[in-house]
Amino acid sequence: MSEGLAHVVSPLNGARFDGLISVREMAPQGMITLRGDLAAPAIKNAATGVGGHDMPGQRQASGDADRAILWMSPDELLLLLPYAEVPGAVASIGKLLEGSHALVADVSDARTGFELRGEGLREVLAKLAPADLSPGALPVGEVRRTRLGQVPAAFWLKSEASAQVICFRSVARYVFDQFRRAAQPGSTVGFF
Amino acid sequence: MLTLHCPCCGIQADETELAPGGQAHLTRHGPGSSDEDFHDYLFTRANPRGVHFERWRHAAGCGKWFHAARDTQTLEVFGTYAAQTLAPPQHIRDAITERRPDWTWHASGRATE
Ligand SMILES: [Zn+2]
């Protein structure tokens, strides 16, 4: 028998669409929810140790493509890391937080991610979310938790031409189809 | 369209991102209370045409509960504040009084004449 991880696939198997922007389902990514008192040194050490970057401020994403810490609420962080590292990371956080009031959960298989590329991505997101997508209201590097159509999602811009979206795995098809419609060629609004 | 500032994450949230939680600052009457108190806790609301205190949850956002003070007649929002309070804080009361000088705070969920 082969060793190591079973072959992990994302729900849409890397689906892709090119229109006003390009939409690509990302490969499975490791995600750990960490909840607790974000001002507590033990939580900060656990988050930055696994997340590999500084603690994010309110609504901020701190990190790069491989590893990041996202501020999700006043007592919740989402740690992004390579998929294969999650079991080890959960164990090490558990050890660091022994005796603290905290929650650590591997949510990698509960979610899926999309990458948006192209200059029109603010407009495509604005068609689907009741959020202010103007550069002043949502600067690059700020996480926005909202809904896309009828389902919750979180997204942040890495640059004006690149964004990442996270939603529940069970609604991956619905979210992808919405992006396909919102990014149809010829549907530019030109608001931003 | 109603938008409320979520005091937990700082987002100006659209109503469709929020879940309503009914009237705020009710005194809960549970097991051991009189039938009359329990009845009033469940059913009796002042429901004035005007100033309301409400519970809202930033359901599609940060997930947290907060309180809002607003006028259901004009849809004016006086302010939002932490859910961990038993009564509207002073700055919210002041904001209401400035716009509605005849307004007074009734510390109960019961209907008042
Ligand atoms: Zn919020």
PDB file of C-alpha atoms and ligand atoms in Angstrom:
ATOM      1  CA  MET A   1       0.000   0.000   0.000  1.00  0.00           C
ATOM      2  CA  SER A   2       1.112   3.509  -0.658  1.00  0.00           C
ATOM      3  CA  GLU A   3       1.962   5.684   2.282  1.00  0.00           C
ATOM      4  CA  GLY A   4       0.992   9.210   3.200  1.00  0.00           C
ATOM      5  CA  LEU A   5      -2.087  11.209   2.426  1.00  0.00           C
ATOM      6  CA  ALA A   6      -4.931   9.967   0.325  1.00  0.00           C
ATOM      7  CA  HIS A   7      -5.331  11.886  -2.913  1.00  0.00           C
ATOM      8  CA  VAL A   8      -7.204  15.070  -1.987  1.00  0.00           C
ATOM      9  CA  VAL A   9      -9.357  16.785  -4.580  1.00  0.00           C
ATOM     10  CA  SER A  10     -11.201  20.078  -4.442  1.00  0.00           C
ATOM     11  CA  PRO A  11     -14.982  19.855  -5.030  1.00  0.00           C
ATOM     12  CA  LEU A  12     -14.843  21.210  -8.599  1.00  0.00           C
ATOM     13  CA  ASN A  13     -11.514  19.598  -9.401  1.00  0.00           C
ATOM     14  CA  GLY A  14      -9.843  22.901 -10.238  1.00  0.00           C
ATOM     15  CA  ALA A  15     -12.620  24.356 -12.414  1.00  0.00           C
ATOM     16  CA  ARG A  16     -11.732  27.449 -14.393  1.00  0.00           C
ATOM     17  CA  PHE A  17     -13.554  30.186 -16.240  1.00  0.00           C
ATOM     18  CA  ASP A  18     -12.200  33.076 -18.273  1.00  0.00           C
ATOM     19  CA  GLY A  19     -14.401  36.087 -18.910  1.00  0.00           C
ATOM     20  CA  LEU A  20     -14.237  39.640 -17.594  1.00  0.00           C
ATOM     21  CA  ILE A  21     -11.844  38.129 -15.087  1.00  0.00           C
ATOM     22  CA  SER A  22     -10.429  34.657 -14.704  1.00  0.00           C
ATOM     23  CA  VAL A  23     -11.884  32.469 -11.963  1.00  0.00           C
ATOM     24  CA  ARG A  24      -9.997  29.399 -10.836  1.00  0.00           C
ATOM     25  CA  GLU A  25     -10.820  26.963  -8.101  1.00  0.00           C
ATOM     26  CA  MET A  26      -7.755  26.611  -5.961  1.00  0.00           C
ATOM     27  CA  ALA A  27      -6.058  23.385  -4.944  1.00  0.00           C
ATOM     28  CA  PRO A  28      -7.014  22.138  -1.471  1.00  0.00           C
ATOM     29  CA  GLN A  29      -5.598  24.475   1.136  1.00  0.00           C
ATOM     30  CA  GLY A  30      -4.991  23.905   4.807  1.00  0.00           C
ATOM     31  CA  MET A  31      -7.261  26.029   7.009  1.00  0.00           C
ATOM     32  CA  ILE A  32      -7.370  26.109  10.791  1.00  0.00           C
ATOM     33  CA  THR A  33      -9.924  28.057  12.782  1.00  0.00           C
ATOM     34  CA  LEU A  34      -8.462  29.438  15.989  1.00  0.00           C
ATOM     35  CA  ARG A  35     -10.803  31.059  18.473  1.00  0.00           C
ATOM     36  CA  GLY A  36     -10.004  32.657  21.799  1.00  0.00           C
ATOM     37  CA  ASP A  37      -8.826  35.926  23.329  1.00  0.00           C
ATOM     38  CA  LEU A  38      -6.781  37.432  20.487  1.00  0.00           C
ATOM     39  CA  ALA A  39      -4.906  39.633  22.961  1.00  0.00           C
ATOM     40  CA  ALA A  40      -3.644  36.650  24.967  1.00  0.00           C
ATOM     41  CA  PRO A  41       0.075  35.938  24.396  1.00  0.00           C
ATOM     42  CA  ALA A  42      -0.546  32.178  24.118  1.00  0.00           C
ATOM     43  CA  ILE A  43      -3.064  32.665  21.282  1.00  0.00           C
ATOM     44  CA  LYS A  44      -0.806  35.167  19.531  1.00  0.00           C
ATOM     45  CA  ASN A  45       2.169  32.821  19.749  1.00  0.00           C
ATOM     46  CA  ALA A  46       0.135  29.894  18.450  1.00  0.00           C
ATOM     47  CA  ALA A  47      -1.242  31.935  15.545  1.00  0.00           C
ATOM     48  CA  THR A  48       2.004  33.525  14.466  1.00  0.00           C
ATOM     49  CA  GLY A  49       3.956  30.301  14.959  1.00  0.00           C
ATOM     50  CA  VAL A  50       1.737  28.371  12.554  1.00  0.00           C
ATOM     51  CA  GLY A  51       0.655  31.314  10.369  1.00  0.00           C
ATOM     52  CA  GLY A  52       4.256  32.384   9.898  1.00  0.00           C
ATOM     53  CA  HIS A  53       3.369  36.104   9.880  1.00  0.00           C
ATOM     54  CA  ASP A  54       2.499  38.916  12.292  1.00  0.00           C
ATOM     55  CA  MET A  55      -0.881  39.084  14.005  1.00  0.00           C
ATOM     56  CA  PRO A  56      -3.352  40.843  11.699  1.00  0.00           C
ATOM     57  CA  GLY A  57      -5.257  43.889  12.887  1.00  0.00           C
ATOM     58  CA  GLN A  58      -9.042  44.136  12.690  1.00  0.00           C
ATOM     59  CA  ARG A  59     -10.286  42.689   9.355  1.00  0.00           C
ATOM     60  CA  GLN A  60      -6.727  42.325   8.040  1.00  0.00           C
ATOM     61  CA  ALA A  61      -5.034  39.493   6.168  1.00  0.00           C
ATOM     62  CA  SER A  62      -1.406  39.053   7.084  1.00  0.00           C
ATOM     63  CA  GLY A  63       0.650  36.733   4.930  1.00  0.00           C
ATOM     64  CA  ASP A  64       1.466  35.491   1.450  1.00  0.00           C
ATOM     65  CA  ALA A  65       0.280  32.812  -0.975  1.00  0.00           C
ATOM     66  CA  ASP A  66       1.380  29.834   1.157  1.00  0.00           C
ATOM     67  CA  ARG A  67       0.724  30.984   4.655  1.00  0.00           C
ATOM     68  CA  ALA A  68      -1.491  33.640   6.139  1.00  0.00           C
ATOM     69  CA  ILE A  69      -3.451  34.730   9.192  1.00  0.00           C
ATOM     70  CA  LEU A  70      -6.897  36.216   8.588  1.00  0.00           C
ATOM     71  CA  TRP A  71      -8.832  38.264  11.174  1.00  0.00           C
ATOM     72  CA  MET A  72     -12.365  36.844  11.049  1.00  0.00           C
ATOM     73  CA  SER A  73     -14.026  38.337  14.141  1.00  0.00           C
ATOM     74  CA  PRO A  74     -12.946  39.809  17.507  1.00  0.00           C
ATOM     75  CA  ASP A  75     -12.246  36.290  18.791  1.00  0.00           C
ATOM     76  CA  GLU A  76     -11.544  34.312  15.635  1.00  0.00           C
ATOM     77  CA  LEU A  77      -8.622  33.844  13.267  1.00  0.00           C
ATOM     78  CA  LEU A  78      -8.317  31.674  10.185  1.00  0.00           C
ATOM     79  CA  LEU A  79      -4.844  30.268   9.572  1.00  0.00           C
ATOM     80  CA  LEU A  80      -3.939  29.315   6.005  1.00  0.00           C
ATOM     81  CA  LEU A  81      -1.107  26.871   5.465  1.00  0.00           C
ATOM     82  CA  PRO A  82      -0.141  23.995   3.177  1.00  0.00           C
ATOM     83  CA  TYR A  83      -2.748  21.222   3.348  1.00  0.00           C
ATOM     84  CA  ALA A  84      -0.331  18.487   4.427  1.00  0.00           C
ATOM     85  CA  GLU A  85       0.909  20.490   7.420  1.00  0.00           C
ATOM     86  CA  VAL A  86      -2.493  20.780   9.108  1.00  0.00           C
ATOM     87  CA  PRO A  87      -2.486  17.710  11.377  1.00  0.00           C
ATOM     88  CA  GLY A  88       0.932  18.615  12.773  1.00  0.00           C
ATOM     89  CA  ALA A  89      -0.052  22.256  13.185  1.00  0.00           C
ATOM     90  CA  VAL A  90      -3.283  21.426  15.018  1.00  0.00           C
ATOM     91  CA  ALA A  91      -1.325  19.202  17.395  1.00  0.00           C
ATOM     92  CA  SER A  92       1.313  21.841  18.073  1.00  0.00           C
ATOM     93  CA  ILE A  93      -1.288  24.579  18.635  1.00  0.00           C
ATOM     94  CA  GLY A  94      -3.145  22.251  20.994  1.00  0.00           C
ATOM     95  CA  LYS A  95       0.022  21.793  22.988  1.00  0.00           C
ATOM     96  CA  LEU A  96       0.753  25.538  23.072  1.00  0.00           C
ATOM     97  CA  LEU A  97      -2.776  26.318  24.243  1.00  0.00           C
ATOM     98  CA  GLU A  98      -3.050  23.617  26.858  1.00  0.00           C
ATOM     99  CA  GLY A  99      -4.976  25.090  29.768  1.00  0.00           C
ATOM    100  CA  SER A 100      -6.120  28.181  27.800  1.00  0.00           C
ATOM    101  CA  HIS A 101      -9.722  28.790  26.837  1.00  0.00           C
ATOM    102  CA  ALA A 102      -9.497  28.347  23.069  1.00  0.00           C
ATOM    103  CA  LEU A 103     -10.822  26.398  20.119  1.00  0.00           C
ATOM    104  CA  VAL A 104      -8.702  24.860  17.376  1.00  0.00           C
ATOM    105  CA  ALA A 105     -10.392  23.151  14.435  1.00  0.00           C
ATOM    106  CA  ASP A 106      -9.164  21.800  11.123  1.00  0.00           C
ATOM    107  CA  VAL A 107     -11.689  23.197   8.639  1.00  0.00           C
ATOM    108  CA  SER A 108      -9.681  22.479   5.470  1.00  0.00           C
ATOM    109  CA  ASP A 109     -12.165  19.969   4.091  1.00  0.00           C
ATOM    110  CA  ALA A 110     -15.164  22.145   4.966  1.00  0.00           C
ATOM    111  CA  ARG A 111     -14.129  24.939   2.602  1.00  0.00           C
ATOM    112  CA  THR A 112     -12.943  25.634  -0.864  1.00  0.00           C
ATOM    113  CA  GLY A 113     -11.093  28.577  -2.354  1.00  0.00           C
ATOM    114  CA  PHE A 114     -11.245  30.523  -5.598  1.00  0.00           C
ATOM    115  CA  GLU A 115      -8.664  32.788  -7.105  1.00  0.00           C
ATOM    116  CA  LEU A 116      -9.873  35.789  -9.115  1.00  0.00           C
ATOM    117  CA  ARG A 117      -7.531  37.491 -11.537  1.00  0.00           C
ATOM    118  CA  GLY A 118      -8.081  40.552 -13.673  1.00  0.00           C
ATOM    119  CA  GLU A 119      -8.727  44.263 -13.419  1.00  0.00           C
ATOM    120  CA  GLY A 120     -12.499  43.851 -13.197  1.00  0.00           C
ATOM    121  CA  LEU A 121     -12.596  41.778 -10.045  1.00  0.00           C
ATOM    122  CA  ARG A 122     -14.018  44.518  -7.787  1.00  0.00           C
ATOM    123  CA  GLU A 123     -16.925  44.828 -10.172  1.00  0.00           C
ATOM    124  CA  VAL A 124     -17.564  41.091 -10.394  1.00  0.00           C
ATOM    125  CA  LEU A 125     -17.574  40.785  -6.592  1.00  0.00           C
ATOM    126  CA  ALA A 126     -19.825  43.843  -6.293  1.00  0.00           C
ATOM    127  CA  LYS A 127     -22.428  42.145  -8.474  1.00  0.00           C
ATOM    128  CA  LEU A 128     -22.712  39.321  -5.948  1.00  0.00           C
ATOM    129  CA  ALA A 129     -22.084  40.840  -2.508  1.00  0.00           C
ATOM    130  CA  PRO A 130     -23.934  43.588  -0.573  1.00  0.00           C
ATOM    131  CA  ALA A 131     -20.528  45.027   0.328  1.00  0.00           C
ATOM    132  CA  ASP A 132     -18.836  48.285  -0.562  1.00  0.00           C
ATOM    133  CA  LEU A 133     -16.146  47.157  -3.005  1.00  0.00           C
ATOM    134  CA  SER A 134     -14.689  50.613  -3.651  1.00  0.00           C
ATOM    135  CA  PRO A 135     -10.927  50.842  -3.051  1.00  0.00           C
ATOM    136  CA  GLY A 136     -11.517  53.224  -0.148  1.00  0.00           C
ATOM    137  CA  ALA A 137     -13.918  50.890   1.649  1.00  0.00           C
ATOM    138  CA  LEU A 138     -12.067  47.658   0.895  1.00  0.00           C
ATOM    139  CA  PRO A 139      -8.348  48.291   0.536  1.00  0.00           C
ATOM    140  CA  VAL A 140      -5.958  45.621  -0.663  1.00  0.00           C
ATOM    141  CA  GLY A 141      -5.185  43.260   2.234  1.00  0.00           C
ATOM    142  CA  GLU A 142      -8.489  43.670   4.078  1.00  0.00           C
ATOM    143  CA  VAL A 143     -10.744  40.650   4.565  1.00  0.00           C
ATOM    144  CA  ARG A 144     -14.455  41.122   3.881  1.00  0.00           C
ATOM    145  CA  ARG A 145     -16.845  38.535   5.263  1.00  0.00           C
ATOM    146  CA  THR A 146     -20.200  38.857   3.576  1.00  0.00           C
ATOM    147  CA  ARG A 147     -22.452  36.820   1.331  1.00  0.00           C
ATOM    148  CA  LEU A 148     -22.146  35.939  -2.359  1.00  0.00           C
ATOM    149  CA  GLY A 149     -25.709  35.591  -3.592  1.00  0.00           C
ATOM    150  CA  GLN A 150     -27.260  33.455  -0.898  1.00  0.00           C
ATOM    151  CA  VAL A 151     -24.223  31.960   0.815  1.00  0.00           C
ATOM    152  CA  PRO A 152     -21.598  33.280   3.248  1.00  0.00           C
ATOM    153  CA  ALA A 153     -18.111  33.890   1.900  1.00  0.00           C
ATOM    154  CA  ALA A 154     -14.918  35.744   2.727  1.00  0.00           C
ATOM    155  CA  PHE A 155     -12.605  37.435   0.277  1.00  0.00           C
ATOM    156  CA  TRP A 156      -9.629  39.745   0.194  1.00  0.00           C
ATOM    157  CA  LEU A 157      -7.648  41.474  -2.512  1.00  0.00           C
ATOM    158  CA  LYS A 158      -3.967  40.637  -2.786  1.00  0.00           C
ATOM    159  CA  SER A 159      -3.575  43.367  -5.397  1.00  0.00           C
ATOM    160  CA  GLU A 160      -5.973  45.337  -7.599  1.00  0.00           C
ATOM    161  CA  ALA A 161      -5.865  42.438 -10.072  1.00  0.00           C
ATOM    162  CA  SER A 162      -5.838  39.432  -7.754  1.00  0.00           C
ATOM    163  CA  ALA A 163      -8.228  38.257  -5.040  1.00  0.00           C
ATOM    164  CA  GLN A 164      -8.906  35.125  -3.043  1.00  0.00           C
ATOM    165  CA  VAL A 165     -12.364  33.882  -2.063  1.00  0.00           C
ATOM    166  CA  ILE A 166     -13.243  31.263   0.550  1.00  0.00           C
ATOM    167  CA  CYS A 167     -16.655  29.619   0.805  1.00  0.00           C
ATOM    168  CA  PHE A 168     -18.114  26.389   2.133  1.00  0.00           C
ATOM    169  CA  ARG A 169     -17.235  23.299   0.121  1.00  0.00           C
ATOM    170  CA  SER A 170     -20.901  22.321  -0.152  1.00  0.00           C
ATOM    171  CA  VAL A 171     -21.712  25.478  -2.142  1.00  0.00           C
ATOM    172  CA  ALA A 172     -18.642  25.465  -4.384  1.00  0.00           C
ATOM    173  CA  ARG A 173     -20.652  24.811  -7.555  1.00  0.00           C
ATOM    174  CA  TYR A 174     -23.184  27.524  -6.734  1.00  0.00           C
ATOM    175  CA  VAL A 175     -20.444  30.094  -6.077  1.00  0.00           C
ATOM    176  CA  PHE A 176     -18.495  29.148  -9.196  1.00  0.00           C
ATOM    177  CA  ASP A 177     -21.630  29.394 -11.365  1.00  0.00           C
ATOM    178  CA  GLN A 178     -22.375  32.822  -9.929  1.00  0.00           C
ATOM    179  CA  PHE A 179     -18.873  33.992 -10.809  1.00  0.00           C
ATOM    180  CA  ARG A 180     -19.308  32.600 -14.301  1.00  0.00           C
ATOM    181  CA  ARG A 181     -22.474  34.632 -14.759  1.00  0.00           C
ATOM    182  CA  ALA A 182     -21.136  37.818 -13.127  1.00  0.00           C
ATOM    183  CA  ALA A 183     -17.968  37.653 -15.242  1.00  0.00           C
ATOM    184  CA  GLN A 184     -19.681  37.012 -18.578  1.00  0.00           C
ATOM    185  CA  PRO A 185     -17.904  38.745 -21.432  1.00  0.00           C
ATOM    186  CA  GLY A 186     -19.773  41.900 -22.395  1.00  0.00           C
ATOM    187  CA  SER A 187     -21.243  42.467 -18.916  1.00  0.00           C
ATOM    188  CA  THR A 188     -18.894  45.240 -17.835  1.00  0.00           C
ATOM    189  CA  VAL A 189     -20.615  47.924 -15.767  1.00  0.00           C
ATOM    190  CA  GLY A 190     -17.658  50.243 -15.332  1.00  0.00           C
ATOM    191  CA  PHE A 191     -18.600  51.490 -11.875  1.00  0.00           C
ATOM    192  CA  PHE A 192     -15.158  51.406 -10.252  1.00  0.00           C
TER     193      PHE A 192
ATOM    194  CA  MET B   1     -32.429  49.985   2.667  1.00  0.00           C
ATOM    195  CA  LEU B   2     -31.307  49.627   6.254  1.00  0.00           C
ATOM    196  CA  THR B   3     -27.582  49.604   6.947  1.00  0.00           C
ATOM    197  CA  LEU B   4     -26.168  49.251  10.453  1.00  0.00           C
ATOM    198  CA  HIS B   5     -22.625  49.773  11.670  1.00  0.00           C
ATOM    199  CA  CYS B   6     -21.444  46.521  13.271  1.00  0.00           C
ATOM    200  CA  PRO B   7     -19.572  47.553  16.446  1.00  0.00           C
ATOM    201  CA  CYS B   8     -17.820  44.174  16.541  1.00  0.00           C
ATOM    202  CA  CYS B   9     -16.018  44.272  13.191  1.00  0.00           C
ATOM    203  CA  GLY B  10     -16.505  47.890  12.111  1.00  0.00           C
ATOM    204  CA  ILE B  11     -18.325  47.101   8.866  1.00  0.00           C
ATOM    205  CA  GLN B  12     -21.256  49.190   7.660  1.00  0.00           C
ATOM    206  CA  ALA B  13     -23.481  46.168   7.088  1.00  0.00           C
ATOM    207  CA  ASP B  14     -26.388  45.959   4.726  1.00  0.00           C
ATOM    208  CA  GLU B  15     -29.611  44.549   6.172  1.00  0.00           C
ATOM    209  CA  THR B  16     -29.283  41.440   3.995  1.00  0.00           C
ATOM    210  CA  GLU B  17     -26.004  40.617   5.760  1.00  0.00           C
ATOM    211  CA  LEU B  18     -27.739  40.725   9.145  1.00  0.00           C
ATOM    212  CA  ALA B  19     -30.178  38.496  11.010  1.00  0.00           C
ATOM    213  CA  PRO B  20     -32.782  40.192  13.230  1.00  0.00           C
ATOM    214  CA  GLY B  21     -33.046  39.071  16.853  1.00  0.00           C
ATOM    215  CA  GLY B  22     -36.090  40.977  18.056  1.00  0.00           C
ATOM    216  CA  GLN B  23     -36.409  43.536  20.819  1.00  0.00           C
ATOM    217  CA  ALA B  24     -33.374  44.206  22.987  1.00  0.00           C
ATOM    218  CA  HIS B  25     -33.121  44.630  26.756  1.00  0.00           C
ATOM    219  CA  LEU B  26     -35.932  42.251  27.666  1.00  0.00           C
ATOM    220  CA  THR B  27     -35.824  40.833  31.154  1.00  0.00           C
ATOM    221  CA  ARG B  28     -36.008  37.098  30.757  1.00  0.00           C
ATOM    222  CA  HIS B  29     -38.621  35.351  32.886  1.00  0.00           C
ATOM    223  CA  GLY B  30     -38.013  31.624  32.832  1.00  0.00           C
ATOM    224  CA  PRO B  31     -38.673  28.641  35.100  1.00  0.00           C
ATOM    225  CA  GLY B  32     -40.043  29.681  38.477  1.00  0.00           C
ATOM    226  CA  SER B  33     -41.535  32.955  37.265  1.00  0.00           C
ATOM    227  CA  SER B  34     -45.221  33.794  37.511  1.00  0.00           C
ATOM    228  CA  ASP B  35     -47.500  33.013  34.589  1.00  0.00           C
ATOM    229  CA  GLU B  36     -48.103  36.709  34.065  1.00  0.00           C
ATOM    230  CA  ASP B  37     -44.386  37.555  33.907  1.00  0.00           C
ATOM    231  CA  PHE B  38     -43.692  34.649  31.573  1.00  0.00           C
ATOM    232  CA  HIS B  39     -46.584  35.629  29.340  1.00  0.00           C
ATOM    233  CA  ASP B  40     -45.400  39.236  29.141  1.00  0.00           C
ATOM    234  CA  TYR B  41     -41.823  38.152  28.476  1.00  0.00           C
ATOM    235  CA  LEU B  42     -42.957  36.031  25.544  1.00  0.00           C
ATOM    236  CA  PHE B  43     -45.666  38.147  23.998  1.00  0.00           C
ATOM    237  CA  THR B  44     -46.072  41.678  25.301  1.00  0.00           C
ATOM    238  CA  ARG B  45     -44.125  44.321  23.436  1.00  0.00           C
ATOM    239  CA  ALA B  46     -44.442  48.088  23.522  1.00  0.00           C
ATOM    240  CA  ASN B  47     -43.974  48.361  19.761  1.00  0.00           C
ATOM    241  CA  PRO B  48     -44.181  52.157  19.600  1.00  0.00           C
ATOM    242  CA  ARG B  49     -44.213  53.979  16.320  1.00  0.00           C
ATOM    243  CA  GLY B  50     -40.798  55.456  16.874  1.00  0.00           C
ATOM    244  CA  VAL B  51     -37.785  54.553  18.961  1.00  0.00           C
ATOM    245  CA  HIS B  52     -36.910  50.848  19.093  1.00  0.00           C
ATOM    246  CA  PHE B  53     -34.017  48.922  20.585  1.00  0.00           C
ATOM    247  CA  GLU B  54     -33.209  45.799  18.659  1.00  0.00           C
ATOM    248  CA  ARG B  55     -30.851  42.844  18.632  1.00  0.00           C
ATOM    249  CA  TRP B  56     -29.080  42.062  15.377  1.00  0.00           C
ATOM    250  CA  ARG B  57     -26.523  39.477  14.400  1.00  0.00           C
ATOM    251  CA  HIS B  58     -23.901  40.109  11.730  1.00  0.00           C
ATOM    252  CA  ALA B  59     -24.784  36.712  10.333  1.00  0.00           C
ATOM    253  CA  ALA B  60     -22.949  36.767   7.006  1.00  0.00           C
ATOM    254  CA  GLY B  61     -20.086  38.800   8.460  1.00  0.00           C
ATOM    255  CA  CYS B  62     -18.255  38.470  11.772  1.00  0.00           C
ATOM    256  CA  GLY B  63     -21.106  36.431  13.275  1.00  0.00           C
ATOM    257  CA  LYS B  64     -21.473  38.595  16.384  1.00  0.00           C
ATOM    258  CA  TRP B  65     -24.586  39.960  18.081  1.00  0.00           C
ATOM    259  CA  PHE B  66     -24.969  43.672  18.713  1.00  0.00           C
ATOM    260  CA  HIS B  67     -27.696  46.158  19.623  1.00  0.00           C
ATOM    261  CA  ALA B  68     -29.171  48.947  17.520  1.00  0.00           C
ATOM    262  CA  ALA B  69     -31.320  51.941  18.428  1.00  0.00           C
ATOM    263  CA  ARG B  70     -33.422  53.264  15.591  1.00  0.00           C
ATOM    264  CA  ASP B  71     -36.707  54.879  14.692  1.00  0.00           C
ATOM    265  CA  THR B  72     -39.107  52.556  12.890  1.00  0.00           C
ATOM    266  CA  GLN B  73     -41.134  55.474  11.592  1.00  0.00           C
ATOM    267  CA  THR B  74     -38.343  57.450   9.945  1.00  0.00           C
ATOM    268  CA  LEU B  75     -35.775  54.610   9.687  1.00  0.00           C
ATOM    269  CA  GLU B  76     -33.239  56.923  11.318  1.00  0.00           C
ATOM    270  CA  VAL B  77     -30.498  54.955  13.086  1.00  0.00           C
ATOM    271  CA  PHE B  78     -29.409  56.533  16.383  1.00  0.00           C
ATOM    272  CA  GLY B  79     -26.528  54.169  16.895  1.00  0.00           C
ATOM    273  CA  THR B  80     -25.344  50.628  17.494  1.00  0.00           C
ATOM    274  CA  TYR B  81     -23.628  49.295  20.598  1.00  0.00           C
ATOM    275  CA  ALA B  82     -22.365  46.168  22.327  1.00  0.00           C
ATOM    276  CA  ALA B  83     -24.782  43.339  23.053  1.00  0.00           C
ATOM    277  CA  GLN B  84     -23.255  42.940  26.520  1.00  0.00           C
ATOM    278  CA  THR B  85     -25.358  45.706  28.068  1.00  0.00           C
ATOM    279  CA  LEU B  86     -28.599  45.621  30.054  1.00  0.00           C
ATOM    280  CA  ALA B  87     -29.705  49.106  28.983  1.00  0.00           C
ATOM    281  CA  PRO B  88     -28.805  51.582  26.230  1.00  0.00           C
ATOM    282  CA  PRO B  89     -25.545  53.404  27.055  1.00  0.00           C
ATOM    283  CA  GLN B  90     -25.627  57.140  27.737  1.00  0.00           C
ATOM    284  CA  HIS B  91     -24.281  58.249  24.356  1.00  0.00           C
ATOM    285  CA  ILE B  92     -27.081  56.356  22.623  1.00  0.00           C
ATOM    286  CA  ARG B  93     -29.716  57.883  24.938  1.00  0.00           C
ATOM    287  CA  ASP B  94     -28.261  61.324  24.282  1.00  0.00           C
ATOM    288  CA  ALA B  95     -28.375  60.771  20.524  1.00  0.00           C
ATOM    289  CA  ILE B  96     -32.054  59.812  20.760  1.00  0.00           C
ATOM    290  CA  THR B  97     -32.994  62.684  23.066  1.00  0.00           C
ATOM    291  CA  GLU B  98     -31.349  65.142  20.711  1.00  0.00           C
ATOM    292  CA  ARG B  99     -33.687  64.071  17.933  1.00  0.00           C
ATOM    293  CA  ARG B 100     -36.714  63.101  20.066  1.00  0.00           C
ATOM    294  CA  PRO B 101     -36.773  65.447  23.108  1.00  0.00           C
ATOM    295  CA  ASP B 102     -39.978  63.868  24.468  1.00  0.00           C
ATOM    296  CA  TRP B 103     -38.534  60.368  24.466  1.00  0.00           C
ATOM    297  CA  THR B 104     -37.966  58.464  27.733  1.00  0.00           C
ATOM    298  CA  TRP B 105     -36.362  55.110  28.481  1.00  0.00           C
ATOM    299  CA  HIS B 106     -38.593  52.361  29.888  1.00  0.00           C
ATOM    300  CA  ALA B 107     -36.466  49.651  31.418  1.00  0.00           C
ATOM    301  CA  SER B 108     -38.820  46.813  30.623  1.00  0.00           C
ATOM    302  CA  GLY B 109     -40.142  44.843  27.719  1.00  0.00           C
ATOM    303  CA  ARG B 110     -43.691  45.476  28.885  1.00  0.00           C
ATOM    304  CA  ALA B 111     -46.062  47.575  26.932  1.00  0.00           C
ATOM    305  CA  THR B 112     -46.465  51.055  28.320  1.00  0.00           C
ATOM    306  CA  GLU B 113     -49.338  53.383  27.682  1.00  0.00           C
TER     307      GLU B 113
HETATM  308 ZN    ZN C   1     -19.594  42.428  12.266  1.00  0.00          ZN
END
